[in-house]
Amino acid sequence: MSHRDAIARHLRASARLTFGNTASRIYLGLVLAVAVFVAVDTLFVSHDDASFAGVWLFFLAAPTVFTFLLGSSMAGADAGGPAWFVYLALVVSVLVQACALGWFSRLVRGPHRGRSAHPQGV
């Protein structure tokens, strides 16, 4: 097996953990719904004062997003860094947590649950 094949196999396994199970899909769907809500609230709703809709995204991405933001402030960035870094930190945090949810659900389920010893039903 070549090094490239091993990397491809590892990436497929990570993608299965991140996107290929019910817990991760529910989490990612919830994050997507909240992101759409935040976008609609930001773009189309006028407020007399500041809207705290974006805080919900940070709640869903916690605690990993705060680790990224803390790291950026320790590196010298002011108030979490530039906007692109905050958005990137949110996306990476959500993907890391979806992968962690997939790993945990696989750990709880066990490695062979759902697979039949007799795939044809014999």
PDB file of C-alpha atoms in Angstrom:
ATOM      1  CA  MET A   1       0.000   0.000   0.000  1.00  0.00           C
ATOM      2  CA  SER A   2       1.438   3.355  -0.975  1.00  0.00           C
ATOM      3  CA  HIS A   3       1.577   6.440   1.177  1.00  0.00           C
ATOM      4  CA  ARG A   4      -1.020   8.126  -1.034  1.00  0.00           C
ATOM      5  CA  ASP A   5      -3.454   5.237  -0.575  1.00  0.00           C
ATOM      6  CA  ALA A   6      -3.011   5.354   3.188  1.00  0.00           C
ATOM      7  CA  ILE A   7      -3.749   9.084   3.239  1.00  0.00           C
ATOM      8  CA  ALA A   8      -6.831   8.596   1.039  1.00  0.00           C
ATOM      9  CA  ARG A   9      -8.085   5.804   3.323  1.00  0.00           C
ATOM     10  CA  HIS A  10      -7.548   7.995   6.392  1.00  0.00           C
ATOM     11  CA  LEU A  11      -9.415  10.907   4.772  1.00  0.00           C
ATOM     12  CA  ARG A  12     -12.341   8.643   3.854  1.00  0.00           C
ATOM     13  CA  ALA A  13     -12.514   7.349   7.434  1.00  0.00           C
ATOM     14  CA  SER A  14     -12.461  10.917   8.789  1.00  0.00           C
ATOM     15  CA  ALA A  15     -15.174  11.966   6.360  1.00  0.00           C
ATOM     16  CA  ARG A  16     -17.307   8.991   7.453  1.00  0.00           C
ATOM     17  CA  LEU A  17     -16.899  10.016  11.082  1.00  0.00           C
ATOM     18  CA  THR A  18     -17.733  13.647  10.307  1.00  0.00           C
ATOM     19  CA  PHE A  19     -20.646  13.240   7.882  1.00  0.00           C
ATOM     20  CA  GLY A  20     -21.654   9.578   7.858  1.00  0.00           C
ATOM     21  CA  ASN A  21     -23.603   9.067  11.059  1.00  0.00           C
ATOM     22  CA  THR A  22     -26.864  10.285  12.518  1.00  0.00           C
ATOM     23  CA  ALA A  23     -25.429  12.251  15.450  1.00  0.00           C
ATOM     24  CA  SER A  24     -23.058  14.257  13.260  1.00  0.00           C
ATOM     25  CA  ARG A  25     -25.743  14.901  10.650  1.00  0.00           C
ATOM     26  CA  ILE A  26     -28.177  16.198  13.270  1.00  0.00           C
ATOM     27  CA  TYR A  27     -25.478  18.467  14.709  1.00  0.00           C
ATOM     28  CA  LEU A  28     -24.468  19.783  11.272  1.00  0.00           C
ATOM     29  CA  GLY A  29     -28.133  20.322  10.355  1.00  0.00           C
ATOM     30  CA  LEU A  30     -28.692  22.288  13.541  1.00  0.00           C
ATOM     31  CA  VAL A  31     -25.609  24.420  12.844  1.00  0.00           C
ATOM     32  CA  LEU A  32     -26.811  25.031   9.276  1.00  0.00           C
ATOM     33  CA  ALA A  33     -30.282  26.049  10.482  1.00  0.00           C
ATOM     34  CA  VAL A  34     -28.807  28.479  13.005  1.00  0.00           C
ATOM     35  CA  ALA A  35     -26.412  29.882  10.375  1.00  0.00           C
ATOM     36  CA  VAL A  36     -29.354  30.535   8.035  1.00  0.00           C
ATOM     37  CA  PHE A  37     -31.239  32.197  10.901  1.00  0.00           C
ATOM     38  CA  VAL A  38     -28.228  34.409  11.671  1.00  0.00           C
ATOM     39  CA  ALA A  39     -27.815  35.340   8.003  1.00  0.00           C
ATOM     40  CA  VAL A  40     -31.498  36.242   7.611  1.00  0.00           C
ATOM     41  CA  ASP A  41     -31.492  38.192  10.872  1.00  0.00           C
ATOM     42  CA  THR A  42     -28.342  40.067   9.893  1.00  0.00           C
ATOM     43  CA  LEU A  43     -29.325  40.872   6.321  1.00  0.00           C
ATOM     44  CA  PHE A  44     -33.088  41.407   6.397  1.00  0.00           C
ATOM     45  CA  VAL A  45     -34.174  42.399   9.911  1.00  0.00           C
ATOM     46  CA  SER A  46     -33.617  45.900  11.204  1.00  0.00           C
ATOM     47  CA  HIS A  47     -32.890  46.280  14.895  1.00  0.00           C
ATOM     48  CA  ASP A  48     -32.855  49.359  17.093  1.00  0.00           C
ATOM     49  CA  ASP A  49     -29.959  47.843  18.990  1.00  0.00           C
ATOM     50  CA  ALA A  50     -27.435  45.094  18.347  1.00  0.00           C
ATOM     51  CA  SER A  51     -28.748  41.618  17.586  1.00  0.00           C
ATOM     52  CA  PHE A  52     -27.318  38.705  19.509  1.00  0.00           C
ATOM     53  CA  ALA A  53     -28.331  36.111  16.909  1.00  0.00           C
ATOM     54  CA  GLY A  54     -24.697  35.330  16.046  1.00  0.00           C
ATOM     55  CA  VAL A  55     -24.036  34.258  19.621  1.00  0.00           C
ATOM     56  CA  TRP A  56     -25.965  31.039  18.965  1.00  0.00           C
ATOM     57  CA  LEU A  57     -23.365  29.958  16.406  1.00  0.00           C
ATOM     58  CA  PHE A  58     -20.656  30.392  19.010  1.00  0.00           C
ATOM     59  CA  PHE A  59     -22.699  28.387  21.520  1.00  0.00           C
ATOM     60  CA  LEU A  60     -22.998  25.538  19.018  1.00  0.00           C
ATOM     61  CA  ALA A  61     -19.280  25.682  18.170  1.00  0.00           C
ATOM     62  CA  ALA A  62     -18.142  25.919  21.797  1.00  0.00           C
ATOM     63  CA  PRO A  63     -15.690  24.949  23.282  1.00  0.00           C
ATOM     64  CA  THR A  64     -13.378  24.448  20.287  1.00  0.00           C
ATOM     65  CA  VAL A  65     -14.073  27.856  18.748  1.00  0.00           C
ATOM     66  CA  PHE A  66     -12.977  29.528  21.961  1.00  0.00           C
ATOM     67  CA  THR A  67      -9.738  27.551  21.846  1.00  0.00           C
ATOM     68  CA  PHE A  68      -9.028  28.945  18.373  1.00  0.00           C
ATOM     69  CA  LEU A  69      -9.924  32.472  19.424  1.00  0.00           C
ATOM     70  CA  LEU A  70      -7.809  32.211  22.553  1.00  0.00           C
ATOM     71  CA  GLY A  71      -4.909  30.982  20.454  1.00  0.00           C
ATOM     72  CA  SER A  72      -5.254  33.903  18.067  1.00  0.00           C
ATOM     73  CA  SER A  73      -5.334  36.409  20.905  1.00  0.00           C
ATOM     74  CA  MET A  74      -2.234  34.792  22.405  1.00  0.00           C
ATOM     75  CA  ALA A  75      -0.557  35.178  19.002  1.00  0.00           C
ATOM     76  CA  GLY A  76      -1.193  38.907  19.152  1.00  0.00           C
ATOM     77  CA  ALA A  77      -4.439  39.400  17.226  1.00  0.00           C
ATOM     78  CA  ASP A  78      -6.880  41.950  18.623  1.00  0.00           C
ATOM     79  CA  ALA A  79     -10.388  40.808  19.623  1.00  0.00           C
ATOM     80  CA  GLY A  80     -10.228  37.369  18.015  1.00  0.00           C
ATOM     81  CA  GLY A  81      -8.391  38.453  14.895  1.00  0.00           C
ATOM     82  CA  PRO A  82      -9.684  39.478  11.489  1.00  0.00           C
ATOM     83  CA  ALA A  83     -13.190  38.492  10.396  1.00  0.00           C
ATOM     84  CA  TRP A  84     -11.929  35.780   8.036  1.00  0.00           C
ATOM     85  CA  PHE A  85     -10.166  34.090  10.949  1.00  0.00           C
ATOM     86  CA  VAL A  86     -13.304  34.118  13.094  1.00  0.00           C
ATOM     87  CA  TYR A  87     -15.343  32.553  10.267  1.00  0.00           C
ATOM     88  CA  LEU A  88     -12.636  29.976   9.606  1.00  0.00           C
ATOM     89  CA  ALA A  89     -12.463  29.177  13.328  1.00  0.00           C
ATOM     90  CA  LEU A  90     -16.242  28.633  13.374  1.00  0.00           C
ATOM     91  CA  VAL A  91     -16.174  26.287  10.365  1.00  0.00           C
ATOM     92  CA  VAL A  92     -13.192  24.265  11.604  1.00  0.00           C
ATOM     93  CA  SER A  93     -14.670  24.057  15.105  1.00  0.00           C
ATOM     94  CA  VAL A  94     -17.985  22.729  13.807  1.00  0.00           C
ATOM     95  CA  LEU A  95     -16.216  20.122  11.650  1.00  0.00           C
ATOM     96  CA  VAL A  96     -13.969  19.033  14.529  1.00  0.00           C
ATOM     97  CA  GLN A  97     -16.978  18.630  16.799  1.00  0.00           C
ATOM     98  CA  ALA A  98     -18.956  16.726  14.148  1.00  0.00           C
ATOM     99  CA  CYS A  99     -16.004  14.352  13.795  1.00  0.00           C
ATOM    100  CA  ALA A 100     -15.817  13.984  17.579  1.00  0.00           C
ATOM    101  CA  LEU A 101     -19.555  13.221  17.705  1.00  0.00           C
ATOM    102  CA  GLY A 102     -19.085  10.575  15.017  1.00  0.00           C
ATOM    103  CA  TRP A 103     -16.192   9.026  16.894  1.00  0.00           C
ATOM    104  CA  PHE A 104     -18.141   9.021  20.148  1.00  0.00           C
ATOM    105  CA  SER A 105     -21.254   7.520  18.568  1.00  0.00           C
ATOM    106  CA  ARG A 106     -19.106   4.779  16.991  1.00  0.00           C
ATOM    107  CA  LEU A 107     -17.481   4.174  20.381  1.00  0.00           C
ATOM    108  CA  VAL A 108     -20.857   3.856  22.100  1.00  0.00           C
ATOM    109  CA  ARG A 109     -22.373   1.709  19.341  1.00  0.00           C
ATOM    110  CA  GLY A 110     -19.445  -0.644  19.094  1.00  0.00           C
ATOM    111  CA  PRO A 111     -17.506  -1.531  15.977  1.00  0.00           C
ATOM    112  CA  HIS A 112     -19.844  -4.210  14.596  1.00  0.00           C
ATOM    113  CA  ARG A 113     -23.306  -3.055  15.570  1.00  0.00           C
ATOM    114  CA  GLY A 114     -25.626  -2.840  12.605  1.00  0.00           C
ATOM    115  CA  ARG A 115     -23.587  -5.285  10.525  1.00  0.00           C
ATOM    116  CA  SER A 116     -25.014  -8.723  10.089  1.00  0.00           C
ATOM    117  CA  ALA A 117     -22.829 -11.803  10.104  1.00  0.00           C
ATOM    118  CA  HIS A 118     -25.065 -13.060   7.295  1.00  0.00           C
ATOM    119  CA  PRO A 119     -25.500 -10.187   4.823  1.00  0.00           C
ATOM    120  CA  GLN A 120     -27.971 -12.153   2.680  1.00  0.00           C
ATOM    121  CA  GLY A 121     -30.154 -12.928   5.696  1.00  0.00           C
ATOM    122  CA  VAL A 122     -29.380 -16.645   5.684  1.00  0.00           C
TER     123      VAL A 122
END
